[in-house]
Tab-separated table of C-alpha atoms and ligand atoms in Angstrom:
chain	number	residue	atom	x	y	z
H	101	MET	CA	106.543	-37.373	-7.007
H	102	ASN	CA	104.788	-40.966	-6.502
H	103	ALA	CA	102.244	-42.302	-8.988
H	104	GLN	CA	99.386	-42.228	-6.034
H	105	VAL	CA	99.909	-38.165	-6.353
H	106	GLU	CA	98.902	-38.398	-10.155
H	107	SER	CA	96.401	-40.004	-9.804
H	108	PRO	CA	93.489	-37.865	-11.151
H	109	GLY	CA	91.799	-37.351	-7.627
H	110	ALA	CA	94.799	-36.908	-5.548
H	111	GLY	CA	93.688	-33.552	-5.361
H	112	SER	CA	96.720	-30.943	-3.620
H	113	ALA	CA	97.095	-28.614	-1.121
H	114	MET	CA	97.654	-25.224	-0.831
H	115	LEU	CA	99.290	-22.875	1.385
H	116	LEU	CA	97.323	-19.864	1.072
H	117	THR	CA	98.795	-17.951	4.186
H	118	PRO	CA	102.478	-15.701	3.235
H	119	ARG	CA	104.818	-17.121	4.450
H	120	GLY	CA	106.368	-16.068	8.164
H	121	ARG	CA	105.144	-14.928	11.780
H	122	GLY	CA	101.322	-14.932	11.971
H	123	ALA	CA	98.594	-15.969	13.861
H	124	VAL	CA	96.777	-18.587	11.521
H	125	ALA	CA	97.681	-20.181	9.248
H	126	THR	CA	95.868	-21.471	6.211
H	127	ILE	CA	95.741	-24.486	4.170
H	128	LEU	CA	93.632	-25.318	1.330
H	129	VAL	CA	93.282	-29.455	-0.003
H	130	THR	CA	91.483	-29.390	-3.749
H	131	GLY	CA	90.087	-32.147	-5.681
H	132	VAL	CA	87.425	-35.192	-5.099
H	133	GLU	CA	88.751	-36.748	-3.381
H	134	ALA	CA	90.480	-34.128	-0.853
H	135	ALA	CA	87.803	-35.196	2.609
H	136	ALA	CA	88.605	-38.924	2.451
H	137	ARG	CA	92.176	-38.142	1.503
H	138	VAL	CA	92.386	-35.164	4.949
H	139	ASN	CA	89.926	-38.054	6.793
H	140	PRO	CA	92.852	-40.329	8.367
H	141	LEU	CA	94.909	-37.446	9.052
H	142	PHE	CA	92.299	-35.430	11.410
H	143	LEU	CA	90.782	-36.369	14.388
H	144	ALA	CA	87.686	-34.163	15.024
H	145	ALA	CA	86.439	-33.467	18.719
H	146	SER	CA	83.123	-33.696	18.218
H	147	GLY	CA	84.790	-38.056	17.030
H	148	ARG	CA	82.747	-37.809	13.525
H	149	PRO	CA	83.825	-38.089	10.083
H	150	LEU	CA	85.351	-35.503	8.135
H	151	THR	CA	83.471	-37.212	5.382
H	152	GLU	CA	80.599	-36.828	6.929
H	153	ALA	CA	80.500	-32.481	8.066
H	154	PRO	CA	78.330	-31.155	5.159
H	155	VAL	CA	79.689	-28.325	3.860
H	156	GLY	CA	80.439	-24.666	5.556
H	157	ARG	CA	81.473	-26.741	8.344
H	158	ILE	CA	83.707	-25.377	10.205
H	159	VAL	CA	85.363	-28.180	13.078
H	160	PHE	CA	87.028	-28.508	15.362
H	161	GLY	CA	90.109	-30.909	16.075
H	162	ARG	CA	93.260	-32.386	16.468
H	163	TRP	CA	96.028	-33.413	13.125
H	164	ARG	CA	97.230	-36.450	13.104
H	165	GLU	CA	97.153	-38.168	17.073
H	166	ALA	CA	95.565	-37.133	20.225
H	167	LEU	CA	97.790	-34.729	21.369
H	168	GLY	CA	98.660	-33.188	18.077
H	169	GLU	CA	98.363	-29.864	16.682
H	170	GLU	CA	95.040	-28.023	17.429
H	171	VAL	CA	93.139	-27.354	13.898
H	172	VAL	CA	90.004	-26.358	12.437
H	173	VAL	CA	89.048	-28.311	9.513
H	174	CYS	CA	86.142	-26.738	7.113
H	175	ARG	CA	84.651	-28.549	3.918
H	176	VAL	CA	84.062	-25.029	1.698
H	177	SER	CA	82.941	-27.256	-1.129
H	178	ASP	CA	82.518	-30.896	-2.372
H	179	SER	CA	85.689	-31.077	-3.533
H	180	GLN	CA	87.927	-28.054	-1.364
H	181	ILE	CA	89.094	-27.596	1.954
H	182	GLU	CA	90.641	-25.763	3.836
H	183	ILE	CA	92.546	-26.157	6.911
H	184	HIS	CA	93.590	-23.821	9.882
H	185	CYS	CA	96.592	-24.715	12.143
H	186	HIS	CA	98.737	-22.156	13.541
H	187	GLY	CA	100.992	-19.750	11.380
H	188	GLY	CA	104.628	-19.658	11.272
H	189	GLU	CA	105.994	-21.814	8.991
H	190	ALA	CA	106.938	-25.414	10.807
H	191	ALA	CA	103.216	-26.438	11.566
H	192	ALA	CA	102.076	-25.785	8.217
H	193	ALA	CA	105.050	-27.687	6.625
H	194	ARG	CA	104.328	-30.872	8.755
H	195	ILE	CA	100.758	-30.551	7.253
H	196	LEU	CA	101.546	-29.981	3.974
H	197	ARG	CA	103.910	-33.100	4.305
H	198	ASP	CA	101.636	-35.058	5.938
H	199	LEU	CA	98.855	-34.725	3.002
H	200	GLU	CA	101.887	-35.199	0.695
H	201	ASP	CA	102.598	-38.863	2.041
H	202	VAL	CA	98.560	-39.513	1.942
H	203	GLY	CA	99.039	-38.658	-2.162
H	204	ILE	CA	97.951	-34.711	-1.813
H	205	LEU	CA	100.966	-32.810	-3.666
H	206	ALA	CA	101.733	-29.470	-2.414
H	207	ARG	CA	101.725	-26.616	-4.841
H	208	GLU	CA	103.608	-22.861	-3.410
H	209	CYS	CA	100.656	-20.615	-4.282
H	210	ARG	CA	103.273	-18.227	-5.743
H	211	ASP	CA	102.907	-19.866	-9.146
H	212	GLU	CA	99.598	-20.631	-8.535
H	213	LEU	CA	99.236	-16.661	-8.724
H	214	SER	CA	101.871	-16.099	-11.663
H	215	ASN	CA	100.172	-18.142	-13.923
H	216	HIS	CA	97.864	-14.956	-14.006
H	217	ALA	CA	100.761	-12.694	-14.514
H	218	GLU	CA	98.211	-9.832	-15.909
H	219	SER	CA	95.258	-9.882	-13.542
H	220	ILE	CA	95.419	-7.107	-11.315
H	221	ARG	CA	93.338	-9.566	-9.084
H	222	ALA	CA	96.350	-12.171	-8.523
H	223	GLU	CA	98.754	-9.060	-8.155
H	224	ALA	CA	96.042	-7.907	-5.393
H	225	LEU	CA	96.187	-10.875	-3.256
H	226	GLU	CA	99.920	-10.582	-3.892
H	227	ALA	CA	100.613	-7.015	-2.816
H	228	LEU	CA	98.396	-7.615	0.591
H	229	ALA	CA	100.568	-10.695	1.597
H	230	ALA	CA	103.294	-7.756	1.348
H	231	ALA	CA	100.803	-5.324	2.822
H	232	THR	CA	101.743	-4.000	6.623
H	233	THR	CA	99.403	-0.788	7.409
H	234	LEU	CA	95.276	-1.560	7.336
H	235	ARG	CA	95.268	2.241	5.396
H	236	THR	CA	97.839	0.721	2.395
H	237	ALA	CA	95.619	-3.198	2.398
H	238	GLN	CA	92.253	-1.511	2.385
H	239	ILE	CA	93.195	0.299	-0.705
H	240	LEU	CA	94.513	-2.668	-1.982
H	241	TRP	CA	91.480	-5.080	-0.751
H	242	ASP	CA	89.937	-2.562	-3.026
H	243	GLN	CA	91.659	-2.743	-5.948
H	244	TYR	CA	90.821	-7.122	-5.712
H	245	ARG	CA	87.599	-5.776	-5.604
H	246	GLY	CA	87.457	-4.104	-8.384
H	247	ALA	CA	88.480	-0.630	-9.080
H	248	LEU	CA	90.877	-0.990	-10.282
H	249	ARG	CA	89.254	-2.931	-13.270
H	250	ARG	CA	86.925	-0.485	-13.283
H	251	GLU	CA	88.091	1.714	-14.326
H	252	LEU	CA	89.978	-0.249	-17.132
H	253	THR	CA	86.684	-0.680	-17.934
H	254	ALA	CA	85.628	2.879	-18.183
H	255	ILE	CA	88.200	3.996	-20.488
H	256	GLN	CA	87.764	1.595	-22.523
H	257	ALA	CA	84.596	3.086	-22.749
H	258	ALA	CA	85.275	6.154	-23.823
H	259	LEU	CA	88.074	4.416	-26.176
H	260	SER	CA	84.639	3.122	-28.311
H	261	VAL	CA	83.326	5.911	-29.039
H	262	ASN	CA	86.702	7.586	-29.617
H	263	ASP	CA	86.798	10.192	-26.837
H	264	SER	CA	91.376	9.843	-26.071
H	265	GLN	CA	90.559	13.067	-24.427
H	266	LEU	CA	88.624	11.954	-21.951
H	267	ALA	CA	90.721	8.360	-22.325
H	268	ARG	CA	93.795	10.724	-21.886
H	269	VAL	CA	92.138	12.019	-18.421
H	270	ARG	CA	91.146	9.641	-16.524
H	271	LEU	CA	94.868	7.645	-17.311
H	272	GLN	CA	97.117	10.357	-15.891
H	273	LEU	CA	94.248	10.697	-13.305
H	274	LEU	CA	95.855	7.375	-12.278
H	275	LEU	CA	99.409	7.524	-13.387
H	276	GLU	CA	99.713	10.332	-11.390
H	277	ARG	CA	98.132	7.450	-7.649
H	278	ALA	CA	99.936	5.287	-8.681
H	279	SER	CA	102.845	7.641	-7.088
H	280	TYR	CA	101.489	5.873	-3.672
H	281	GLY	CA	99.902	2.761	-5.732
H	282	LEU	CA	103.662	2.153	-5.609
H	283	HIS	CA	104.279	2.019	-2.238
H	284	LEU	CA	101.447	0.251	-0.231
H	285	ALA	CA	103.528	-2.523	-0.831
H	286	VAL	CA	107.313	-0.821	-1.027
H	287	PRO	CA	108.094	0.885	2.797
H	288	TRP	CA	108.514	5.604	1.573
H	289	ARG	CA	111.962	5.697	1.789
H	290	ILE	CA	113.322	8.678	4.379
H	291	ALA	CA	116.003	9.462	4.786
H	292	LEU	CA	117.635	11.303	7.900
H	293	VAL	CA	120.229	13.727	6.977
H	294	GLY	CA	122.127	17.027	7.763
H	295	ARG	CA	125.745	17.163	9.665
H	296	PRO	CA	127.120	16.282	12.830
H	297	ASN	CA	125.150	16.400	16.307
H	298	VAL	CA	121.645	18.240	15.112
H	299	GLY	CA	119.726	15.501	16.199
H	300	LYS	CA	119.534	12.713	13.567
H	301	SER	CA	120.081	9.734	15.650
H	302	SER	CA	117.820	11.111	18.274
H	303	LEU	CA	114.732	11.510	16.118
H	304	LEU	CA	115.364	8.275	13.921
H	305	ASN	CA	114.950	6.716	17.085
H	306	ALA	CA	111.614	9.205	18.454
H	307	LEU	CA	109.960	8.708	15.357
H	308	LEU	CA	110.640	5.491	15.602
H	309	GLY	CA	109.236	4.508	19.563
H	310	PHE	CA	112.531	2.876	20.142
H	311	GLY	CA	116.380	3.463	21.139
H	312	ARG	CA	116.850	2.393	17.088
H	313	ALA	CA	120.606	4.380	17.388
H	314	ILE	CA	123.206	5.263	19.052
H	315	VAL	CA	122.708	8.902	20.635
H	316	HIS	CA	126.255	10.533	21.794
H	317	HIS	CA	127.052	14.342	22.041
H	318	GLU	CA	130.150	13.392	20.136
H	319	PRO	CA	130.262	14.888	16.396
H	320	GLY	CA	130.098	11.647	13.452
H	321	THR	CA	128.943	8.657	15.978
H	322	THR	CA	127.400	7.354	13.085
H	323	ARG	CA	128.934	6.344	10.381
H	324	ASP	CA	126.610	3.459	8.535
H	325	LEU	CA	123.163	3.650	7.167
H	326	VAL	CA	120.250	3.326	9.694
H	327	THR	CA	116.801	1.894	9.622
H	328	GLY	CA	113.884	1.040	10.873
H	329	LEU	CA	110.165	0.525	9.378
H	330	THR	CA	107.297	2.505	11.082
H	331	ALA	CA	104.174	4.240	9.609
H	332	PHE	CA	103.132	7.693	9.578
H	333	ASN	CA	99.049	7.900	9.033
H	334	GLY	CA	99.015	4.687	7.335
H	335	TRP	CA	101.742	4.619	5.320
H	336	PRO	CA	104.336	2.371	5.258
H	337	CYS	CA	107.863	4.377	5.998
H	338	GLN	CA	111.613	3.406	6.053
H	339	LEU	CA	113.131	5.654	8.068
H	340	ILE	CA	117.355	5.699	7.500
H	341	ASP	CA	119.381	7.844	9.904
H	342	THR	CA	122.728	8.539	8.022
H	343	ALA	CA	126.199	9.818	9.004
H	344	GLY	CA	126.131	13.439	9.823
H	345	LEU	CA	127.795	15.413	5.940
H	346	ARG	CA	131.346	16.751	6.951
H	347	GLU	CA	134.909	17.084	5.175
H	348	THR	CA	137.136	14.435	7.542
H	349	ASP	CA	140.056	12.337	7.412
H	350	GLU	CA	138.950	9.984	8.828
H	351	PRO	CA	138.243	6.380	6.653
H	352	ILE	CA	135.523	5.254	7.768
H	353	GLU	CA	133.014	7.851	8.584
H	354	ARG	CA	134.296	9.292	5.358
H	355	ALA	CA	132.769	6.308	3.643
H	356	GLY	CA	129.556	6.773	5.780
H	357	VAL	CA	129.341	10.532	4.752
H	358	ALA	CA	129.491	9.347	0.868
H	359	LEU	CA	127.055	6.955	1.955
H	360	ALA	CA	125.199	9.502	3.584
H	361	ALA	CA	125.309	11.906	0.451
H	362	GLU	CA	124.097	8.637	-1.843
H	363	THR	CA	120.732	7.413	0.192
H	364	LEU	CA	120.118	11.562	-0.076
H	365	ARG	CA	120.170	11.169	-3.563
H	366	ASP	CA	118.246	7.646	-3.907
H	367	ALA	CA	115.334	8.477	-0.759
H	368	ASP	CA	111.254	8.615	-1.549
H	369	LEU	CA	112.396	12.043	0.568
H	370	VAL	CA	114.906	13.639	2.305
H	371	LEU	CA	114.449	15.902	6.190
H	372	TRP	CA	117.073	17.951	6.439
H	373	ILE	CA	117.815	18.267	10.571
H	374	ARG	CA	118.749	21.588	10.973
H	375	ASP	CA	120.254	22.689	14.587
H	376	LEU	CA	117.949	25.254	16.344
H	377	SER	CA	120.158	26.307	18.910
H	378	ALA	CA	123.007	26.675	16.022
H	379	PRO	CA	121.875	27.610	12.034
H	380	SER	CA	124.828	27.413	11.095
H	381	GLU	CA	125.118	29.704	7.707
H	382	ILE	CA	127.386	26.446	6.334
H	383	ASP	CA	124.389	24.825	6.210
H	384	GLU	CA	123.063	26.658	3.427
H	385	ASP	CA	125.434	24.860	1.177
H	386	LEU	CA	123.805	22.210	2.087
H	387	ARG	CA	121.025	23.737	0.462
H	388	GLU	CA	122.213	23.134	-3.092
H	389	THR	CA	122.651	18.664	-2.623
H	390	LEU	CA	118.994	18.700	-1.916
H	391	PRO	CA	116.468	16.772	-3.807
H	392	GLU	CA	113.522	18.336	-3.809
H	393	ARG	CA	111.520	16.520	-2.584
H	394	HIS	CA	113.036	17.476	1.641
H	395	VAL	CA	111.998	18.750	4.842
H	396	ILE	CA	113.186	21.108	6.634
H	397	VAL	CA	113.233	19.954	10.065
H	398	TRP	CA	114.114	22.301	13.299
H	399	ASN	CA	115.692	20.240	15.649
H	400	LYS	CA	116.379	20.919	19.380
H	401	CYS	CA	113.684	23.756	19.918
H	402	ASP	CA	113.888	23.564	23.618
H	403	LEU	CA	117.217	25.511	23.630
H	404	ALA	CA	116.008	27.980	21.242
H	405	ALA	CA	112.789	28.262	21.138
H	406	GLN	CA	113.353	31.979	20.500
H	407	THR	CA	115.271	31.813	17.358
H	408	PRO	CA	114.303	33.452	14.407
H	409	ILE	CA	114.571	31.322	11.430
H	410	HIS	CA	114.099	32.142	7.433
H	411	ASP	CA	111.142	29.451	7.186
H	412	PRO	CA	108.637	29.911	9.571
H	413	GLU	CA	106.423	27.153	7.795
H	414	SER	CA	108.924	24.546	8.819
H	415	PRO	CA	108.533	22.316	12.110
H	416	ARG	CA	110.546	22.937	14.791
H	417	VAL	CA	110.494	20.038	17.334
H	418	CYS	CA	112.113	18.211	19.760
H	419	ALA	CA	113.750	15.186	19.449
H	420	ILE	CA	113.993	14.609	23.801
H	421	SER	CA	111.293	15.335	24.735
H	422	GLY	CA	108.946	14.588	21.707
H	423	VAL	CA	107.911	17.711	21.420
H	424	ALA	CA	106.009	18.731	18.277
H	425	LEU	CA	106.584	15.382	16.682
H	426	ASP	CA	103.113	14.409	15.808
H	427	SER	CA	103.088	17.568	13.739
H	428	LEU	CA	105.839	16.614	11.665
H	429	MET	CA	104.634	13.930	11.313
H	430	ALA	CA	101.368	14.905	9.303
H	431	VAL	CA	104.599	16.630	7.453
H	432	ILE	CA	105.245	14.054	6.711
H	433	ALA	CA	102.471	12.098	5.014
H	434	GLN	CA	100.802	15.846	3.613
H	435	THR	CA	104.089	15.780	1.453
H	436	LEU	CA	104.469	12.020	0.722
H	437	ILE	CA	100.655	12.146	-0.106
H	438	PRO	CA	99.295	15.475	-0.813
H	439	GLU	CA	96.302	13.674	-1.807
H	440	PRO	CA	95.313	10.226	0.281
H	441	PRO	CA	92.879	8.224	-2.408
H	442	VAL	CA	89.218	8.543	-1.008
H	443	ALA	CA	87.736	4.123	-0.334
H	444	GLY	CA	86.729	2.847	-3.591
H	445	ASP	CA	89.183	4.856	-5.589
H	446	ALA	CA	91.044	3.350	-8.476
H	447	VAL	CA	95.892	2.884	-7.527
H	448	PRO	CA	97.764	1.365	-9.943
H	449	PHE	CA	99.798	-0.415	-7.189
H	450	THR	CA	103.165	-2.087	-9.195
H	451	ALA	CA	105.197	-1.463	-12.229
H	452	SER	CA	103.966	-3.115	-14.755
H	453	GLN	CA	100.115	-2.040	-13.708
H	454	VAL	CA	102.328	1.209	-14.591
H	455	GLU	CA	103.459	0.252	-17.415
H	456	ARG	CA	101.089	-0.847	-19.431
H	457	LEU	CA	99.062	2.457	-18.511
H	458	THR	CA	102.197	4.626	-19.702
H	459	LYS	CA	102.206	3.072	-23.149
H	460	ILE	CA	98.090	2.623	-23.757
H	461	ASP	CA	99.148	7.320	-22.958
H	462	ALA	CA	101.551	6.990	-24.879
H	463	LEU	CA	99.824	5.208	-27.783
H	464	LEU	CA	97.033	8.439	-27.155
H	465	ALA	CA	99.205	10.945	-27.693
H	466	ALA	CA	100.813	10.132	-30.866
H	467	GLY	CA	97.257	9.175	-31.621
H	468	GLU	CA	97.634	5.612	-32.174
H	469	LEU	CA	93.926	4.628	-30.920
H	470	VAL	CA	93.512	1.809	-32.588
H	471	GLU	CA	96.970	-0.286	-30.975
H	472	ALA	CA	95.455	1.675	-27.603
H	473	THR	CA	91.918	0.369	-27.546
H	474	ALA	CA	93.101	-3.666	-28.097
H	475	ARG	CA	96.056	-3.029	-25.809
H	476	MET	CA	93.060	-2.336	-23.285
H	477	ALA	CA	91.229	-4.906	-24.930
H	478	GLN	CA	94.107	-7.703	-24.462
H	479	TRP	CA	94.772	-6.430	-20.740
H	480	LEU	CA	90.287	-6.562	-19.667
H	481	ARG	CA	90.209	-9.586	-21.373
H	482	ALA	CA	92.878	-11.247	-18.683
H	483	GLN	CA	90.630	-10.341	-15.804
H	484	ASN	CA	88.286	-13.088	-17.126
H	485	HIS	CA	90.632	-15.500	-15.580
H	486	GLY	CA	88.297	-18.794	-13.122
H	487	LEU	CA	88.542	-17.997	-9.170
H	488	LEU	CA	91.849	-18.443	-8.544
H	489	PRO	CA	92.545	-21.632	-5.774
H	490	GLY	CA	91.390	-20.496	-2.414
H	491	GLU	CA	88.695	-17.704	-3.871
H	492	ILE	CA	85.694	-18.048	-2.686
H	493	CYS	CA	82.661	-15.870	-3.766
H	494	GLU	CA	83.663	-13.950	-7.180
H	495	PRO	CA	84.045	-10.031	-5.223
H	496	SER	CA	81.569	-7.673	-7.028
O	613	GDP	N1	118.430	20.285	23.879
O	613	GDP	C1	118.357	18.459	23.247
O	613	GDP	N2	119.457	17.969	22.901
O	613	GDP	C2	119.700	16.815	21.986
O	613	GDP	C3	117.997	16.999	21.248
O	613	GDP	N3	118.236	16.449	19.598
O	613	GDP	C4	119.442	15.454	20.209
O	613	GDP	N4	120.077	16.538	21.013
O	613	GDP	C5	121.791	15.691	21.953
O	613	GDP	O1	122.551	16.644	20.776
O	613	GDP	C6	123.071	16.200	21.048
O	613	GDP	C7	123.564	14.659	19.217
O	613	GDP	O2	122.381	13.754	19.358
O	613	GDP	P1	122.312	12.560	17.518
O	613	GDP	O3	121.473	11.984	17.590
O	613	GDP	O4	123.241	11.814	18.507
O	613	GDP	O5	123.047	13.705	16.311
O	613	GDP	P2	123.301	13.036	14.790
O	613	GDP	O6	124.954	13.044	14.539
O	613	GDP	O7	122.828	14.450	14.411
O	613	GDP	O8	122.958	11.643	14.969
O	613	GDP	C8	123.313	13.845	21.607
O	613	GDP	O9	123.775	14.995	22.489
O	613	GDP	C9	122.155	14.048	22.198
O	613	GDP	O10	121.346	14.029	23.452
O	613	GDP	C10	116.760	18.046	21.622
O	613	GDP	O11	116.314	18.193	20.813
O	613	GDP	N5	117.392	18.645	22.767
O	614	MG	MG1	124.052	9.592	14.240
């Protein structure tokens, strides 16, 4: 760090967009001299200096030289300038370096967020960067806009009139929603398990829409775990193909079977794939090892459409032709999220939020109303910090 950087008006720069792939990256420069410092680095297409651009004006130009990176620059306030450049790591990194050369210190957005560790809005911003579907982003955006904070305020209001019963009803509803809230930024893990050759790998490929796993008529082809990301009804899911469960002396396959058994225990949902053309009795002892959250899927329905089965509600699909895969996807989404939220619902979405809610609920269950109220009040106070860097207006 040089002396220039430490001067009071020098300001700071922060990459607002998440690192990694993206169409556009945005850097926020903050400081009383922001426009004057950025000005020599930015060549506006109009030829006018940035210092003369009014607040709110969007200016197109090049970075540093006539044939430099194309950028769009906006004075969002007297002391804030946004620079929008091409997405990805390289363009933004170069601009941040150039800004450092003129005394503007680069800061990490993540560091800034961690200064507001209890802030729901800061947590929502961080989760939003990891959200992979529009549906999950919308729910997180609702929380950013205050849905969860308002619900906590309502719970606090109930506590303030000693209505711990109402507070607990509301707390428990929130805790139920945490079952999907915790998966808004982290996909559900769905394991495909079953005997060798029933079509697990074929089904994984069909659900992903591309040939991720090797499919072969020889049993024992899949040994390692093979994963792929997708989404069902807008809910992000990681599919995990596993080795077919059977007794074997072959060491690599045996290691694969052990991994499959472990995945079966850890997964959020298990799809037990069975072969409709050979619904063997032996399969029944597999049922004992299944976790409660599982769906039986009868594959190869093209070979045995008329075969009677004990569980008529289980989806009958064909991994090869794709028959009934849409109903399987609907069953998966319905099993994972039986009651999806509606727009504006409060949803807790981090482990620490769930921990706080659980603790407050436990205190109420133990009759510790004063302590529960104090904890909630402290959490709500933490929501009243100023705007985060990059925030232009206060959410309603
Ligand atoms: N007729 C038919 N064959 C299938 C179907 N699904 C998979 N197969 C075939 O069954 C064999 C085993 O498939 P694979 O996906 O490797 O099974 P895995 O061992 O359970 O992973 C391959 O020859 C596939 O082409 C299906 O729905 N219908
Ligand atoms: Mg396989």
